[in-house]
Short mmCIF file of C-alpha atoms and ligand atoms in Angstrom, two decimals:
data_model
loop_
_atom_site.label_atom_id
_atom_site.label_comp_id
_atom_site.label_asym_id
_atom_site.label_seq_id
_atom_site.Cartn_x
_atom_site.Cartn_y
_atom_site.Cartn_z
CA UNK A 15 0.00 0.00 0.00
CA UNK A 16 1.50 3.58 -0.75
CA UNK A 17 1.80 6.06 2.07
CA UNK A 18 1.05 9.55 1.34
CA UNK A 19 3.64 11.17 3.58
CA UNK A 20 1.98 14.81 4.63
CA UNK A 21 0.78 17.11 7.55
CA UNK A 22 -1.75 18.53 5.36
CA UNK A 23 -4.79 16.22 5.66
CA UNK A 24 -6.56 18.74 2.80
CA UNK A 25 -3.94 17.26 0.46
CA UNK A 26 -4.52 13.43 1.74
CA UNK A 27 -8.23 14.04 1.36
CA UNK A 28 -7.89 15.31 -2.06
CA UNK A 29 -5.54 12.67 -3.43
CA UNK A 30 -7.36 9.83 -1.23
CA UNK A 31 -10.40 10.55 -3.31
CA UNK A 32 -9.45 10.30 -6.37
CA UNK A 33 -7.49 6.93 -6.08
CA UNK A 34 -9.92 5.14 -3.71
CA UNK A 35 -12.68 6.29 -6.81
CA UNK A 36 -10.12 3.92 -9.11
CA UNK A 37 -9.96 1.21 -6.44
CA UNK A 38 -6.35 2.16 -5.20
CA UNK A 39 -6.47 2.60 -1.12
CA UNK A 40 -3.66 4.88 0.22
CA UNK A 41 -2.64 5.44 3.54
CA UNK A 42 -1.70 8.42 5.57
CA UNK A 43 2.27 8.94 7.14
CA UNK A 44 1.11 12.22 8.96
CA UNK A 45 4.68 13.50 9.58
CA UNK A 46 7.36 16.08 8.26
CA UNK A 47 10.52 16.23 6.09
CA UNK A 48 12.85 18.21 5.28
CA UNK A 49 11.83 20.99 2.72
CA UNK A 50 15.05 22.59 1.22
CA UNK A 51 14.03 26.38 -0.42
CA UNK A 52 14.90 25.72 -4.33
CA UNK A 53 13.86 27.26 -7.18
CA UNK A 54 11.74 24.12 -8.56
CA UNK A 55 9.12 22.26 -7.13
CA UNK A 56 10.54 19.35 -8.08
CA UNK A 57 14.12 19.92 -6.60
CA UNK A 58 12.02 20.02 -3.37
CA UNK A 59 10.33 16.39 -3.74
CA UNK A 60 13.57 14.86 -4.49
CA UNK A 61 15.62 16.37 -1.76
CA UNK A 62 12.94 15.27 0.52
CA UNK A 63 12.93 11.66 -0.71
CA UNK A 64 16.68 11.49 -0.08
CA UNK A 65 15.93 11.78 3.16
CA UNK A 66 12.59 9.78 3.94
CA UNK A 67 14.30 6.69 2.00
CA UNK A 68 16.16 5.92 4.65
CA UNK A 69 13.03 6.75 6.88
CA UNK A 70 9.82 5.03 5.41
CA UNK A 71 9.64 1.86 4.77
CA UNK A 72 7.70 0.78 1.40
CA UNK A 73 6.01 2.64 -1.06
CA UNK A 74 5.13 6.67 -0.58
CA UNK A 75 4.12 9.11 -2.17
CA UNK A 76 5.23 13.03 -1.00
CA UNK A 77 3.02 16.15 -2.62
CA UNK A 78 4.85 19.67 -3.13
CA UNK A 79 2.89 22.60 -4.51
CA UNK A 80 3.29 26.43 -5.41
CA UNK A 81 1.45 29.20 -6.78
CA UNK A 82 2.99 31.07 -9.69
CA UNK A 83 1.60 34.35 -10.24
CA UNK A 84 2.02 35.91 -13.54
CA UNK A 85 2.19 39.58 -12.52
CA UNK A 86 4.92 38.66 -9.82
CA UNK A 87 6.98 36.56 -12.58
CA UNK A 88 5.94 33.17 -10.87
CA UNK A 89 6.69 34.51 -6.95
CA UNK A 90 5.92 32.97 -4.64
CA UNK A 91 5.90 29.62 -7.00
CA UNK A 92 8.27 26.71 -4.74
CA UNK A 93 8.47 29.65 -2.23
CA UNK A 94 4.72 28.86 -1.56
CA UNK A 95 5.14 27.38 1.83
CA UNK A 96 6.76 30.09 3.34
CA UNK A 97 5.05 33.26 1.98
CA UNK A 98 1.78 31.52 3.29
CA UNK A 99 3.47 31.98 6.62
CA UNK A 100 4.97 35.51 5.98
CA UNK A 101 2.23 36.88 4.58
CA UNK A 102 -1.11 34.50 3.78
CA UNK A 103 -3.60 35.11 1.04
CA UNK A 104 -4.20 38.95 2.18
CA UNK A 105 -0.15 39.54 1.51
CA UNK A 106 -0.66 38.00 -1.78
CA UNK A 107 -4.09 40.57 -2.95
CA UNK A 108 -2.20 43.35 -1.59
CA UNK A 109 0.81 42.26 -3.84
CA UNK A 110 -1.49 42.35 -6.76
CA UNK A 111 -3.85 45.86 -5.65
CA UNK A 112 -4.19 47.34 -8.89
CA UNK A 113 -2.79 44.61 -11.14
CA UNK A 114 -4.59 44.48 -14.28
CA UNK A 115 -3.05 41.09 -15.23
CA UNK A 116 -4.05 37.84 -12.69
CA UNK A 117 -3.47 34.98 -13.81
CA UNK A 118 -1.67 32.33 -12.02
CA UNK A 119 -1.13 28.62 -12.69
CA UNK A 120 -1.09 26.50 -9.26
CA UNK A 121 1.07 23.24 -10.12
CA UNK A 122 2.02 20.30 -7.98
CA UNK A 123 5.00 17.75 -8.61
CA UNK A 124 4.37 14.27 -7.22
CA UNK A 125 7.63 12.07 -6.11
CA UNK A 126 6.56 8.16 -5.91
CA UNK A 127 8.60 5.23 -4.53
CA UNK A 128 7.42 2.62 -5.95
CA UNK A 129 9.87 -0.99 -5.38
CA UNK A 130 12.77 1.40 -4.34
CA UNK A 131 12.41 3.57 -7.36
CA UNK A 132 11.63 7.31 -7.88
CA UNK A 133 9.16 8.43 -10.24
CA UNK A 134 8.05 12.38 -10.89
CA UNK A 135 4.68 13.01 -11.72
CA UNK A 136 3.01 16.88 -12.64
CA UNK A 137 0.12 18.55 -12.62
CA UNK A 138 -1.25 22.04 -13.35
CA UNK A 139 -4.10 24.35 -13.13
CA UNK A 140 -4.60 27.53 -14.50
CA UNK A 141 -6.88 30.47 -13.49
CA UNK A 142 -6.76 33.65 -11.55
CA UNK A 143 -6.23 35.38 -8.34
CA UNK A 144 -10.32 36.45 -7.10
CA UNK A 145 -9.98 40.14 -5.85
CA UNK A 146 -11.03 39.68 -2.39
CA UNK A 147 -10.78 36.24 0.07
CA UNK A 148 -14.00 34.02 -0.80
CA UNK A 149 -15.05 30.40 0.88
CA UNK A 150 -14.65 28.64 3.33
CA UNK A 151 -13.22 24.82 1.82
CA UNK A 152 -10.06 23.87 0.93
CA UNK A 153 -6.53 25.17 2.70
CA UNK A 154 -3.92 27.86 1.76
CA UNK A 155 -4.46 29.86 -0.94
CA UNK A 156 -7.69 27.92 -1.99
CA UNK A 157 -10.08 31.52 -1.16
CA UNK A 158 -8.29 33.27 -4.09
CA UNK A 159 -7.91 30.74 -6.73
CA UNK A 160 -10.23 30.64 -9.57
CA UNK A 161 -9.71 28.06 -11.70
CA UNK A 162 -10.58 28.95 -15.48
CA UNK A 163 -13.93 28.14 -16.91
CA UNK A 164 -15.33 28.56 -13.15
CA UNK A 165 -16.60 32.06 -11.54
CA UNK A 166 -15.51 30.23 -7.82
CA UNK A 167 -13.02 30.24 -5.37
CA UNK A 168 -11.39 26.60 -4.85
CA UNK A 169 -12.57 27.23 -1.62
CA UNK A 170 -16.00 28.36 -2.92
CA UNK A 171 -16.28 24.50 -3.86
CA UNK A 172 -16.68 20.99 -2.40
CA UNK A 173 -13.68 18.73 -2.59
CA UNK A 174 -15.18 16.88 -5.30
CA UNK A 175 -15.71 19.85 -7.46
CA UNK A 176 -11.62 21.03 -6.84
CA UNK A 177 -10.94 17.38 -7.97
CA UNK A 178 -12.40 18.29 -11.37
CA UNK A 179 -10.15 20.79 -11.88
CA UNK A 180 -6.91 21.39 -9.42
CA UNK A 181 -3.16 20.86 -9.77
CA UNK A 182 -3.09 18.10 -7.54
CA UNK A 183 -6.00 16.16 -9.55
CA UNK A 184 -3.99 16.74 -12.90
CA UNK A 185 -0.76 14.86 -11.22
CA UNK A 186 -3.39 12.06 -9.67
CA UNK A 187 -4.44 11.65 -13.42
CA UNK A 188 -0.19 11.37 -14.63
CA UNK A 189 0.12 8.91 -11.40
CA UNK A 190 -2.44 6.89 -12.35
CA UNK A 191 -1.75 6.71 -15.76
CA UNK A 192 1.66 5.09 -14.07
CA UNK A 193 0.27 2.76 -11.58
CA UNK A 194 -2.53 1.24 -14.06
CA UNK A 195 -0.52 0.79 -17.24
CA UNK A 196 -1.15 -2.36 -18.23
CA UNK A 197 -3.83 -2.89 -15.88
CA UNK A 198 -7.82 -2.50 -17.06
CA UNK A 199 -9.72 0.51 -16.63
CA UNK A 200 -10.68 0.42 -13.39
P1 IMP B 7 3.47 22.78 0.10
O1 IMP B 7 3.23 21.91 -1.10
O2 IMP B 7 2.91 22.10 1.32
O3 IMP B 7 4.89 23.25 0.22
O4 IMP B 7 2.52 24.01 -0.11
C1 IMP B 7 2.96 25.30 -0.41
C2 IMP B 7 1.91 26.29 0.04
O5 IMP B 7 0.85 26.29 -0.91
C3 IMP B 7 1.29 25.99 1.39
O6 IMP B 7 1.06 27.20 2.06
C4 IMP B 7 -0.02 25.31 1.05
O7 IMP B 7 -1.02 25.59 2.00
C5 IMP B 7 -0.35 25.95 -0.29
N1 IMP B 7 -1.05 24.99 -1.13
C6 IMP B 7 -0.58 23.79 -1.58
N2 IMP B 7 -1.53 23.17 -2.31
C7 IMP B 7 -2.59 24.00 -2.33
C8 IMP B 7 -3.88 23.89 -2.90
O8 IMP B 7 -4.28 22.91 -3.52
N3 IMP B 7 -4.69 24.95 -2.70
C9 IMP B 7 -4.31 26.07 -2.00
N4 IMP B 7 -3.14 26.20 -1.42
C10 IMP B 7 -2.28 25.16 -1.59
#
């Protein structure tokens, strides 16, 4: 069974519910890792797998995630994490007061171990920053993300209805795409 290794039980939920609707049961590792400050997402997953191999035993599956806003060339993109702390979702529409441009693409990189191997997986959304806070689902930046083709907040929506469209469903589709090659359809 794969272990999703995260403190964020929004991002278990998400990913939980998407596999278990293809028959695949994951478990939850609810601890840390090390999460080194590089400039790509995927720098991050692999530093923290170097050190969680020796840790966890068996299959897992670690989630990192950043939003890249257009107007701020891509900040705070793998810097996600910690401008949430510095300065939340209100640091981020002040950043943007009087931005005509707002689009922002929220992307997640996967890292599986799968029978001691490493395997990268990707997703992304695109959409824009809302002008105010708005819902009351989801986690982080969720109240000012709107994907495109919707008029609400990821927050503004149940987690099935984020599934449809986030990040982190786009690299559930690549990871699945991995784990049932070869198999049929579930
Ligand atoms: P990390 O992947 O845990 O490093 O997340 C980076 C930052 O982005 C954290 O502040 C998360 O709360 C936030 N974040 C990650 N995924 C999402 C998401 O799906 N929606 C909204 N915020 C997210």
């Amino acid at each position: 069974m794969i272990q999703f290794v995260t403190t964020n039980e929004g991002k278990f939920k998400e990913v939980f519910d998407r596999l278990l609707g293809r028959g695949i049961r994951i478990e939850h590792l609810d601890r840390s890792y090390p999460e080194i400050q590089a400039d790509s997402l995927e720098k991050i997953v692999r530093f923290g797998a170097t050190v969680l191999d020796d840790e966890v035993r068996g299959d897992y599956l670690i989630d990192d995630s950043g939003l890249f806003v257009d107007a701020l060339n891509g900040f705070p993109g793998p810097y996600s994490a910690y401008a949430y702390k510095r300065i939340g979702s209100k640091g981020i529409l002040r950043l943007l007061e009087g931005a005509r441009v707002r689009a922002a693409t929220f992307e997640t990189v996967f890292l599986l171990r799968k029978g001691g191997e490493h395997h990268a997986f990707r997703g992304e959304c695109r959409g824009t920053i809302a002008d105010a806070e708005r819902g009351k689902g989801g986690f982080g930046y969720d109240p000012i993300f709107i994907p495109e083709g919707e008029a609400r907040t990821f927050a503004e929506m149940s987690l099935k209805e984020k599934n449809l469209y986030s990040h982190r469903s786009r690299a559930v589709d690549a990871l699945l795409e991995f784990l049932t090659r070869g198999r049929p359809e579930a």
